[in-house]
mmCIF file of C-alpha atoms in Angstrom:
data_model
loop_
_atom_site.group_PDB
_atom_site.id
_atom_site.type_symbol
_atom_site.label_atom_id
_atom_site.label_comp_id
_atom_site.label_asym_id
_atom_site.label_seq_id
_atom_site.Cartn_x
_atom_site.Cartn_y
_atom_site.Cartn_z
ATOM 1 C CA UNK A 1 0.000 0.000 0.000
ATOM 2 C CA UNK A 2 1.184 3.515 -0.830
ATOM 3 C CA UNK A 3 1.363 6.176 1.861
ATOM 4 C CA UNK A 4 -1.862 6.938 3.728
ATOM 5 C CA UNK A 5 -3.992 9.876 2.627
ATOM 6 C CA UNK A 6 -3.600 12.699 5.159
ATOM 7 C CA UNK A 7 -7.169 13.639 6.060
ATOM 8 C CA UNK A 8 -8.974 16.369 7.996
ATOM 9 C CA UNK A 9 -12.530 16.557 9.341
ATOM 10 C CA UNK A 10 -14.460 19.827 9.319
ATOM 11 C CA UNK A 11 -16.487 18.914 12.415
ATOM 12 C CA UNK A 12 -16.482 16.481 15.323
ATOM 13 C CA UNK A 13 -20.169 16.131 16.100
ATOM 14 C CA UNK A 14 -22.003 12.848 15.582
ATOM 15 C CA UNK A 15 -21.042 12.625 11.922
ATOM 16 C CA UNK A 16 -17.351 13.094 12.566
ATOM 17 C CA UNK A 17 -17.191 11.039 15.747
ATOM 18 C CA UNK A 18 -19.368 8.139 14.547
ATOM 19 C CA UNK A 19 -19.298 7.896 10.760
ATOM 20 C CA UNK A 20 -15.851 9.164 9.774
ATOM 21 C CA UNK A 21 -13.168 9.212 12.454
ATOM 22 C CA UNK A 22 -13.390 5.488 13.369
ATOM 23 C CA UNK A 23 -12.715 4.500 9.754
ATOM 24 C CA UNK A 24 -10.079 7.134 9.051
ATOM 25 C CA UNK A 25 -8.255 6.080 12.221
ATOM 26 C CA UNK A 26 -8.317 2.335 11.503
ATOM 27 C CA UNK A 27 -8.167 2.100 7.698
ATOM 28 C CA UNK A 28 -4.511 1.800 6.676
ATOM 29 C CA UNK A 29 -5.182 3.953 3.635
ATOM 30 C CA UNK A 30 -5.758 7.070 5.743
ATOM 31 C CA UNK A 31 -4.119 9.184 8.410
ATOM 32 C CA UNK A 32 -6.612 11.034 10.622
ATOM 33 C CA UNK A 33 -4.512 14.167 10.896
ATOM 34 C CA UNK A 34 -6.678 17.158 11.778
ATOM 35 C CA UNK A 35 -10.114 18.421 12.730
ATOM 36 C CA UNK A 36 -11.857 21.794 12.759
ATOM 37 C CA UNK A 37 -13.252 22.615 16.211
ATOM 38 C CA UNK A 38 -14.184 26.254 16.692
ATOM 39 C CA UNK A 39 -15.245 25.908 20.316
ATOM 40 C CA UNK A 40 -14.808 22.793 22.458
ATOM 41 C CA UNK A 41 -11.792 20.631 21.675
ATOM 42 C CA UNK A 42 -13.237 17.122 21.993
ATOM 43 C CA UNK A 43 -11.490 15.083 19.313
ATOM 44 C CA UNK A 44 -8.233 14.917 21.239
ATOM 45 C CA UNK A 45 -9.984 12.853 23.925
ATOM 46 C CA UNK A 46 -10.436 10.064 21.367
ATOM 47 C CA UNK A 47 -7.422 10.729 19.144
ATOM 48 C CA UNK A 48 -4.570 12.255 21.199
ATOM 49 C CA UNK A 49 -2.347 12.927 18.175
ATOM 50 C CA UNK A 50 -4.941 14.858 16.181
ATOM 51 C CA UNK A 51 -4.404 18.552 15.385
ATOM 52 C CA UNK A 52 -7.405 20.741 16.188
ATOM 53 C CA UNK A 53 -7.756 23.929 14.155
ATOM 54 C CA UNK A 54 -10.006 26.795 15.261
ATOM 55 C CA UNK A 55 -10.480 28.343 11.802
ATOM 56 C CA UNK A 56 -11.089 26.762 8.426
ATOM 57 C CA UNK A 57 -8.528 28.982 6.700
ATOM 58 C CA UNK A 58 -5.834 27.659 9.039
ATOM 59 C CA UNK A 59 -6.814 24.068 8.310
ATOM 60 C CA UNK A 60 -6.935 24.548 4.550
ATOM 61 C CA UNK A 61 -3.546 26.270 4.509
ATOM 62 C CA UNK A 62 -1.848 23.165 5.974
ATOM 63 C CA UNK A 63 -0.101 21.658 2.951
ATOM 64 C CA UNK A 64 0.087 18.205 4.530
ATOM 65 C CA UNK A 65 -3.677 17.755 4.263
ATOM 66 C CA UNK A 66 -4.736 15.982 1.073
ATOM 67 C CA UNK A 67 -8.393 15.129 1.744
ATOM 68 C CA UNK A 68 -11.003 17.188 3.576
ATOM 69 C CA UNK A 69 -14.222 15.600 4.840
ATOM 70 C CA UNK A 70 -17.077 18.120 4.539
ATOM 71 C CA UNK A 71 -19.280 16.900 7.391
ATOM 72 C CA UNK A 72 -20.767 20.251 8.395
ATOM 73 C CA UNK A 73 -24.469 21.318 8.197
ATOM 74 C CA UNK A 74 -26.034 20.685 4.799
ATOM 75 C CA UNK A 75 -26.311 24.321 3.736
ATOM 76 C CA UNK A 76 -22.530 24.828 4.171
ATOM 77 C CA UNK A 77 -21.395 21.928 1.985
ATOM 78 C CA UNK A 78 -21.051 23.892 -1.244
ATOM 79 C CA UNK A 79 -19.045 26.811 0.169
ATOM 80 C CA UNK A 80 -16.698 24.636 2.229
ATOM 81 C CA UNK A 81 -16.122 22.139 -0.570
ATOM 82 C CA UNK A 82 -15.375 25.005 -2.951
ATOM 83 C CA UNK A 83 -12.855 26.480 -0.515
ATOM 84 C CA UNK A 84 -11.193 23.107 -0.002
ATOM 85 C CA UNK A 85 -10.892 22.451 -3.740
ATOM 86 C CA UNK A 86 -9.470 25.926 -4.313
ATOM 87 C CA UNK A 87 -6.901 25.085 -1.624
ATOM 88 C CA UNK A 88 -5.809 22.024 -3.568
ATOM 89 C CA UNK A 89 -7.575 19.386 -1.466
ATOM 90 C CA UNK A 90 -9.683 16.433 -2.502
ATOM 91 C CA UNK A 91 -13.115 16.471 -0.824
ATOM 92 C CA UNK A 92 -15.426 13.834 0.618
ATOM 93 C CA UNK A 93 -18.810 15.509 1.106
ATOM 94 C CA UNK A 94 -21.511 14.235 3.434
ATOM 95 C CA UNK A 95 -24.918 13.638 1.888
ATOM 96 C CA UNK A 96 -26.690 15.600 0.541
ATOM 97 C CA UNK A 97 -23.691 16.782 -1.458
ATOM 98 C CA UNK A 98 -25.134 20.244 -2.071
ATOM 99 C CA UNK A 99 -28.483 22.021 -1.963
ATOM 100 C CA UNK A 100 -28.986 21.949 -5.749
ATOM 101 C CA UNK A 101 -27.633 19.964 -8.712
ATOM 102 C CA UNK A 102 -26.270 23.215 -10.152
ATOM 103 C CA UNK A 103 -24.029 23.703 -7.116
ATOM 104 C CA UNK A 104 -22.684 20.174 -7.456
ATOM 105 C CA UNK A 105 -21.918 20.693 -11.136
ATOM 106 C CA UNK A 106 -19.935 23.823 -10.222
ATOM 107 C CA UNK A 107 -17.868 21.754 -7.787
ATOM 108 C CA UNK A 108 -17.218 19.092 -10.429
ATOM 109 C CA UNK A 109 -16.025 21.712 -12.915
ATOM 110 C CA UNK A 110 -13.766 23.250 -10.288
ATOM 111 C CA UNK A 111 -12.354 19.847 -9.300
ATOM 112 C CA UNK A 112 -11.447 19.141 -12.918
ATOM 113 C CA UNK A 113 -9.789 22.552 -13.226
ATOM 114 C CA UNK A 114 -7.595 22.046 -10.135
ATOM 115 C CA UNK A 115 -7.028 18.314 -10.789
ATOM 116 C CA UNK A 116 -8.691 17.162 -7.591
ATOM 117 C CA UNK A 117 -11.550 14.757 -6.868
ATOM 118 C CA UNK A 118 -15.017 15.107 -5.393
ATOM 119 C CA UNK A 119 -16.513 12.158 -3.509
ATOM 120 C CA UNK A 120 -19.944 11.966 -1.889
ATOM 121 C CA UNK A 121 -20.447 10.036 1.323
ATOM 122 C CA UNK A 122 -23.407 7.791 0.514
ATOM 123 C CA UNK A 123 -22.424 5.100 3.003
ATOM 124 C CA UNK A 124 -25.789 3.332 3.043
ATOM 125 C CA UNK A 125 -25.117 1.791 -0.349
ATOM 126 C CA UNK A 126 -23.095 -0.598 1.823
ATOM 127 C CA UNK A 127 -25.784 -1.282 4.419
ATOM 128 C CA UNK A 128 -26.442 -4.951 5.116
ATOM 129 C CA UNK A 129 -30.163 -4.778 4.318
ATOM 130 C CA UNK A 130 -29.989 -3.019 0.933
ATOM 131 C CA UNK A 131 -27.045 -5.225 -0.072
ATOM 132 C CA UNK A 132 -29.174 -8.313 0.580
ATOM 133 C CA UNK A 133 -32.066 -6.784 -1.376
ATOM 134 C CA UNK A 134 -29.801 -5.957 -4.306
ATOM 135 C CA UNK A 135 -28.592 -9.551 -4.485
ATOM 136 C CA UNK A 136 -32.165 -10.882 -4.371
ATOM 137 C CA UNK A 137 -33.147 -8.587 -7.255
ATOM 138 C CA UNK A 138 -30.100 -9.649 -9.271
ATOM 139 C CA UNK A 139 -30.820 -13.341 -8.626
ATOM 140 C CA UNK A 140 -33.942 -13.181 -10.788
ATOM 141 C CA UNK A 141 -36.027 -15.080 -8.247
ATOM 142 C CA UNK A 142 -38.510 -12.209 -8.058
ATOM 143 C CA UNK A 143 -38.976 -12.107 -11.823
ATOM 144 C CA UNK A 144 -39.535 -8.618 -13.212
ATOM 145 C CA UNK A 145 -39.621 -6.113 -10.368
ATOM 146 C CA UNK A 146 -42.896 -4.193 -10.197
ATOM 147 C CA UNK A 147 -42.703 -2.231 -6.968
ATOM 148 C CA UNK A 148 -40.257 -1.490 -4.162
ATOM 149 C CA UNK A 149 -41.083 0.262 -0.892
ATOM 150 C CA UNK A 150 -38.140 1.811 0.963
ATOM 151 C CA UNK A 151 -38.653 3.346 4.415
ATOM 152 C CA UNK A 152 -36.340 5.168 6.818
ATOM 153 C CA UNK A 153 -38.285 6.076 9.956
ATOM 154 C CA UNK A 154 -37.602 7.375 13.441
ATOM 155 C CA UNK A 155 -39.734 8.340 16.417
ATOM 156 C CA UNK A 156 -38.586 11.782 17.525
ATOM 157 C CA UNK A 157 -41.704 13.840 18.263
ATOM 158 C CA UNK A 158 -39.867 16.726 19.904
ATOM 159 C CA UNK A 159 -37.831 19.419 18.216
ATOM 160 C CA UNK A 160 -34.104 18.630 18.076
ATOM 161 C CA UNK A 161 -31.586 20.798 19.885
ATOM 162 C CA UNK A 162 -29.572 20.837 16.652
ATOM 163 C CA UNK A 163 -30.952 24.108 15.359
ATOM 164 C CA UNK A 164 -29.454 23.732 11.901
ATOM 165 C CA UNK A 165 -31.700 20.686 11.386
ATOM 166 C CA UNK A 166 -34.839 22.458 12.607
ATOM 167 C CA UNK A 167 -34.418 25.852 10.936
ATOM 168 C CA UNK A 168 -36.095 26.359 7.542
ATOM 169 C CA UNK A 169 -32.910 26.953 5.558
ATOM 170 C CA UNK A 170 -31.883 25.311 2.265
ATOM 171 C CA UNK A 171 -31.517 21.504 2.529
ATOM 172 C CA UNK A 172 -32.951 21.234 6.061
ATOM 173 C CA UNK A 173 -35.680 18.770 7.051
ATOM 174 C CA UNK A 174 -36.068 15.016 6.945
ATOM 175 C CA UNK A 175 -36.303 14.825 3.157
ATOM 176 C CA UNK A 176 -32.737 16.009 2.619
ATOM 177 C CA UNK A 177 -31.504 14.222 5.751
ATOM 178 C CA UNK A 178 -32.932 10.713 5.331
ATOM 179 C CA UNK A 179 -34.675 10.789 1.955
ATOM 180 C CA UNK A 180 -31.295 11.293 0.298
ATOM 181 C CA UNK A 181 -30.208 7.832 1.499
ATOM 182 C CA UNK A 182 -33.231 6.071 0.018
ATOM 183 C CA UNK A 183 -33.133 7.954 -3.279
ATOM 184 C CA UNK A 184 -29.471 7.070 -3.659
ATOM 185 C CA UNK A 185 -30.130 3.388 -2.931
ATOM 186 C CA UNK A 186 -32.853 3.296 -5.583
ATOM 187 C CA UNK A 187 -30.708 5.048 -8.182
ATOM 188 C CA UNK A 188 -27.764 2.747 -7.416
ATOM 189 C CA UNK A 189 -29.936 -0.227 -8.375
ATOM 190 C CA UNK A 190 -32.161 1.064 -11.183
ATOM 191 C CA UNK A 191 -30.328 3.999 -12.743
ATOM 192 C CA UNK A 192 -31.816 7.219 -14.048
ATOM 193 C CA UNK A 193 -35.435 7.941 -13.025
ATOM 194 C CA UNK A 194 -38.109 8.409 -15.662
ATOM 195 C CA UNK A 195 -40.638 10.379 -13.605
ATOM 196 C CA UNK A 196 -41.552 11.138 -10.001
ATOM 197 C CA UNK A 197 -44.120 12.602 -7.641
ATOM 198 C CA UNK A 198 -43.381 13.946 -4.153
ATOM 199 C CA UNK A 199 -45.285 15.063 -1.071
ATOM 200 C CA UNK A 200 -43.831 16.347 2.214
ATOM 201 C CA UNK A 201 -45.165 18.122 5.289
ATOM 202 C CA UNK A 202 -44.654 18.979 8.977
ATOM 203 C CA UNK A 203 -46.573 17.258 11.801
ATOM 204 C CA UNK A 204 -44.577 17.706 15.019
ATOM 205 C CA UNK A 205 -45.738 20.516 17.246
ATOM 206 C CA UNK A 206 -43.875 23.754 16.416
ATOM 207 C CA UNK A 207 -41.932 22.096 13.597
ATOM 208 C CA UNK A 208 -40.606 24.537 10.995
ATOM 209 C CA UNK A 209 -39.205 21.900 8.642
ATOM 210 C CA UNK A 210 -40.615 18.819 6.963
ATOM 211 C CA UNK A 211 -40.732 15.748 9.217
ATOM 212 C CA UNK A 212 -42.613 13.504 6.790
ATOM 213 C CA UNK A 213 -41.914 12.912 3.106
ATOM 214 C CA UNK A 214 -43.068 10.516 0.387
ATOM 215 C CA UNK A 215 -41.992 10.012 -3.216
ATOM 216 C CA UNK A 216 -43.091 7.721 -6.021
ATOM 217 C CA UNK A 217 -40.333 7.274 -8.608
ATOM 218 C CA UNK A 218 -40.770 5.433 -11.889
ATOM 219 C CA UNK A 219 -37.602 3.871 -13.308
ATOM 220 C CA UNK A 220 -37.002 2.177 -16.685
ATOM 221 C CA UNK A 221 -38.893 -1.100 -17.311
ATOM 222 C CA UNK A 222 -41.854 0.329 -15.371
ATOM 223 C CA UNK A 223 -40.247 -0.242 -11.965
ATOM 224 C CA UNK A 224 -42.080 1.693 -9.232
ATOM 225 C CA UNK A 225 -40.137 2.777 -6.146
ATOM 226 C CA UNK A 226 -42.052 4.252 -3.204
ATOM 227 C CA UNK A 227 -39.920 6.132 -0.677
ATOM 228 C CA UNK A 228 -41.236 7.161 2.741
ATOM 229 C CA UNK A 229 -39.474 8.753 5.671
ATOM 230 C CA UNK A 230 -40.988 10.069 8.888
ATOM 231 C CA UNK A 231 -40.059 11.333 12.335
ATOM 232 C CA UNK A 232 -43.311 10.043 13.842
ATOM 233 C CA UNK A 233 -43.266 6.257 13.464
ATOM 234 C CA UNK A 234 -43.403 4.618 16.882
ATOM 235 C CA UNK A 235 -43.702 1.100 15.435
ATOM 236 C CA UNK A 236 -41.191 0.838 12.605
ATOM 237 C CA UNK A 237 -42.435 -0.891 9.477
ATOM 238 C CA UNK A 238 -40.406 -3.109 7.162
ATOM 239 C CA UNK A 239 -37.664 -1.009 5.608
ATOM 240 C CA UNK A 240 -37.595 -2.903 2.309
ATOM 241 C CA UNK A 241 -40.561 -4.518 0.551
ATOM 242 C CA UNK A 242 -40.167 -5.755 -3.025
ATOM 243 C CA UNK A 243 -42.802 -7.348 -5.259
ATOM 244 C CA UNK A 244 -42.073 -8.890 -8.647
ATOM 245 C CA UNK A 245 -43.841 -11.051 -11.193
ATOM 246 C CA UNK A 246 -42.582 -14.246 -9.512
ATOM 247 C CA UNK A 247 -42.067 -13.371 -5.867
ATOM 248 C CA UNK A 248 -41.725 -10.972 -2.956
ATOM 249 C CA UNK A 249 -39.007 -10.002 -0.490
ATOM 250 C CA UNK A 250 -39.597 -8.308 2.875
ATOM 251 C CA UNK A 251 -36.780 -7.030 5.068
ATOM 252 C CA UNK A 252 -36.611 -5.014 8.268
ATOM 253 C CA UNK A 253 -34.492 -1.875 8.318
ATOM 254 C CA UNK A 254 -31.774 -3.325 10.517
ATOM 255 C CA UNK A 255 -28.243 -2.446 9.451
ATOM 256 C CA UNK A 256 -26.293 -2.432 12.726
ATOM 257 C CA UNK A 257 -23.231 -0.407 11.763
ATOM 258 C CA UNK A 258 -24.527 2.924 13.089
ATOM 259 C CA UNK A 259 -25.533 1.402 16.438
ATOM 260 C CA UNK A 260 -22.227 -0.426 16.716
ATOM 261 C CA UNK A 261 -20.265 2.755 16.028
ATOM 262 C CA UNK A 262 -22.305 4.712 18.573
ATOM 263 C CA UNK A 263 -21.536 1.983 21.125
ATOM 264 C CA UNK A 264 -17.840 2.390 20.394
ATOM 265 C CA UNK A 265 -17.214 -0.799 18.403
ATOM 266 C CA UNK A 266 -14.189 -0.598 16.132
ATOM 267 C CA UNK A 267 -14.664 -1.239 12.398
ATOM 268 C CA UNK A 268 -11.868 -3.789 12.855
ATOM 269 C CA UNK A 269 -13.978 -5.883 15.238
ATOM 270 C CA UNK A 270 -14.842 -9.258 13.679
ATOM 271 C CA UNK A 271 -18.519 -8.717 14.524
ATOM 272 C CA UNK A 272 -18.708 -5.260 12.987
ATOM 273 C CA UNK A 273 -21.400 -5.083 10.298
ATOM 274 C CA UNK A 274 -23.197 -8.261 11.361
ATOM 275 C CA UNK A 275 -26.910 -7.884 11.955
ATOM 276 C CA UNK A 276 -28.582 -9.160 15.101
ATOM 277 C CA UNK A 277 -30.134 -12.669 15.171
ATOM 278 C CA UNK A 278 -33.685 -13.194 13.920
ATOM 279 C CA UNK A 279 -33.552 -10.233 11.546
ATOM 280 C CA UNK A 280 -33.477 -12.268 8.355
ATOM 281 C CA UNK A 281 -35.466 -11.218 5.310
ATOM 282 C CA UNK A 282 -38.373 -13.297 3.996
ATOM 283 C CA UNK A 283 -38.235 -14.376 0.350
ATOM 284 C CA UNK A 284 -41.330 -15.949 -1.195
ATOM 285 C CA UNK A 285 -41.204 -16.970 -4.854
ATOM 286 C CA UNK A 286 -42.624 -19.384 -7.428
ATOM 287 C CA UNK A 287 -40.035 -21.788 -8.865
ATOM 288 C CA UNK A 288 -39.871 -23.477 -12.282
ATOM 289 C CA UNK A 289 -42.176 -26.276 -11.046
ATOM 290 C CA UNK A 290 -44.817 -23.751 -10.033
ATOM 291 C CA UNK A 291 -44.096 -24.420 -6.362
ATOM 292 C CA UNK A 292 -44.208 -21.694 -3.725
ATOM 293 C CA UNK A 293 -40.841 -21.494 -1.987
ATOM 294 C CA UNK A 294 -40.289 -19.562 1.239
ATOM 295 C CA UNK A 295 -36.724 -18.819 2.296
ATOM 296 C CA UNK A 296 -35.148 -16.956 5.201
ATOM 297 C CA UNK A 297 -32.446 -14.668 3.841
ATOM 298 C CA UNK A 298 -29.733 -13.392 6.207
ATOM 299 C CA UNK A 299 -28.228 -10.045 5.326
ATOM 300 C CA UNK A 300 -24.746 -9.764 3.970
ATOM 301 C CA UNK A 301 -22.297 -8.167 6.362
ATOM 302 C CA UNK A 302 -22.568 -4.383 6.229
ATOM 303 C CA UNK A 303 -19.404 -2.620 5.162
ATOM 304 C CA UNK A 304 -19.233 1.188 5.298
ATOM 305 C CA UNK A 305 -15.453 0.804 5.162
ATOM 306 C CA UNK A 306 -15.772 -0.141 1.482
ATOM 307 C CA UNK A 307 -16.538 3.490 0.687
ATOM 308 C CA UNK A 308 -13.262 4.609 2.263
ATOM 309 C CA UNK A 309 -11.395 1.849 0.423
ATOM 310 C CA UNK A 310 -12.784 3.172 -2.849
ATOM 311 C CA UNK A 311 -11.777 6.743 -1.999
ATOM 312 C CA UNK A 312 -8.237 5.523 -1.334
ATOM 313 C CA UNK A 313 -8.113 3.520 -4.568
ATOM 314 C CA UNK A 314 -9.414 6.493 -6.539
ATOM 315 C CA UNK A 315 -6.902 9.002 -5.159
ATOM 316 C CA UNK A 316 -3.819 6.798 -4.990
ATOM 317 C CA UNK A 317 -4.434 4.428 -7.901
ATOM 318 C CA UNK A 318 -6.828 6.472 -10.055
ATOM 319 C CA UNK A 319 -9.486 3.781 -10.005
ATOM 320 C CA UNK A 320 -13.125 4.684 -10.521
ATOM 321 C CA UNK A 321 -15.426 5.510 -7.615
ATOM 322 C CA UNK A 322 -18.645 3.468 -7.720
ATOM 323 C CA UNK A 323 -20.857 6.402 -6.722
ATOM 324 C CA UNK A 324 -21.074 8.040 -10.117
ATOM 325 C CA UNK A 325 -21.315 11.826 -10.192
ATOM 326 C CA UNK A 326 -24.276 11.603 -12.551
ATOM 327 C CA UNK A 327 -26.070 9.531 -9.910
ATOM 328 C CA UNK A 328 -25.561 12.381 -7.441
ATOM 329 C CA UNK A 329 -26.929 14.921 -9.912
ATOM 330 C CA UNK A 330 -30.026 12.771 -10.456
ATOM 331 C CA UNK A 331 -30.418 12.414 -6.690
ATOM 332 C CA UNK A 332 -30.225 16.162 -6.155
ATOM 333 C CA UNK A 333 -32.806 16.747 -8.878
ATOM 334 C CA UNK A 334 -35.231 14.543 -6.947
ATOM 335 C CA UNK A 335 -34.424 16.148 -3.601
ATOM 336 C CA UNK A 336 -35.074 19.638 -4.907
#
């Protein structure tokens, strides 16, 4: 392996602490070098060797830094990514990449001009549940896919203390926050959408942003994908339901990587990415003998680390990144 990519985080809230730092610190392809912390200096408690900058200009002027993770509030992604690119850094941007597809296209043009790369952190392409669903679809056991229902729900009836998530500014609300995951999963499987319809609204008391959203997307070959996300689901429904001409697949939303990271499990732990027992998906299909077959399908091990591996391979070895930029543009068109 070539030398690790010297990397900096632009924040050390939940995103930095849970979804980025544990991988950057344990993946041999990266060196977790610096973090931007304007107020409290917390990262050093977990990573004693890390450098904590108080201003973004100071961080971006450090010539050792090669990759900057843009894990700040959604509405800041474009400006910070632009600054990082202009400073000669590669960027890994949290979802949603930007507020509009036009902003993302500006970043792509700038990256080409300065010979740097733009990556988008769509980690849930590597969730255990959607990976299992993708394999079932590709197996052909369902026949031609007719409809897919994807849900990402929480029960959080009160207003969050994170004001940037609850203030009606560009790219706030549950649609940009969680809907972006589900849209990306659908696009990663079926490609460019043909048409769509969306509805979103607010239901929590005193909510100023959307906390419920629904979208019906039609993909080529008449595939219908129904996406729902809500902050007011006390009894979570199946996260993945697929119906085809020959069968159906039903799967709980149960990727464990986020919970494991919150609990402090290292990505190097042998159990990391494994789902809990009795969370298998149910596959029902009609075989060639016209028999109804019911199978219990365990999820494949979740692997968010694969995204970081691909970033490394792209920067150091110029290999392609599986999250195509055109996919991100299509995603942003649906979000907006």
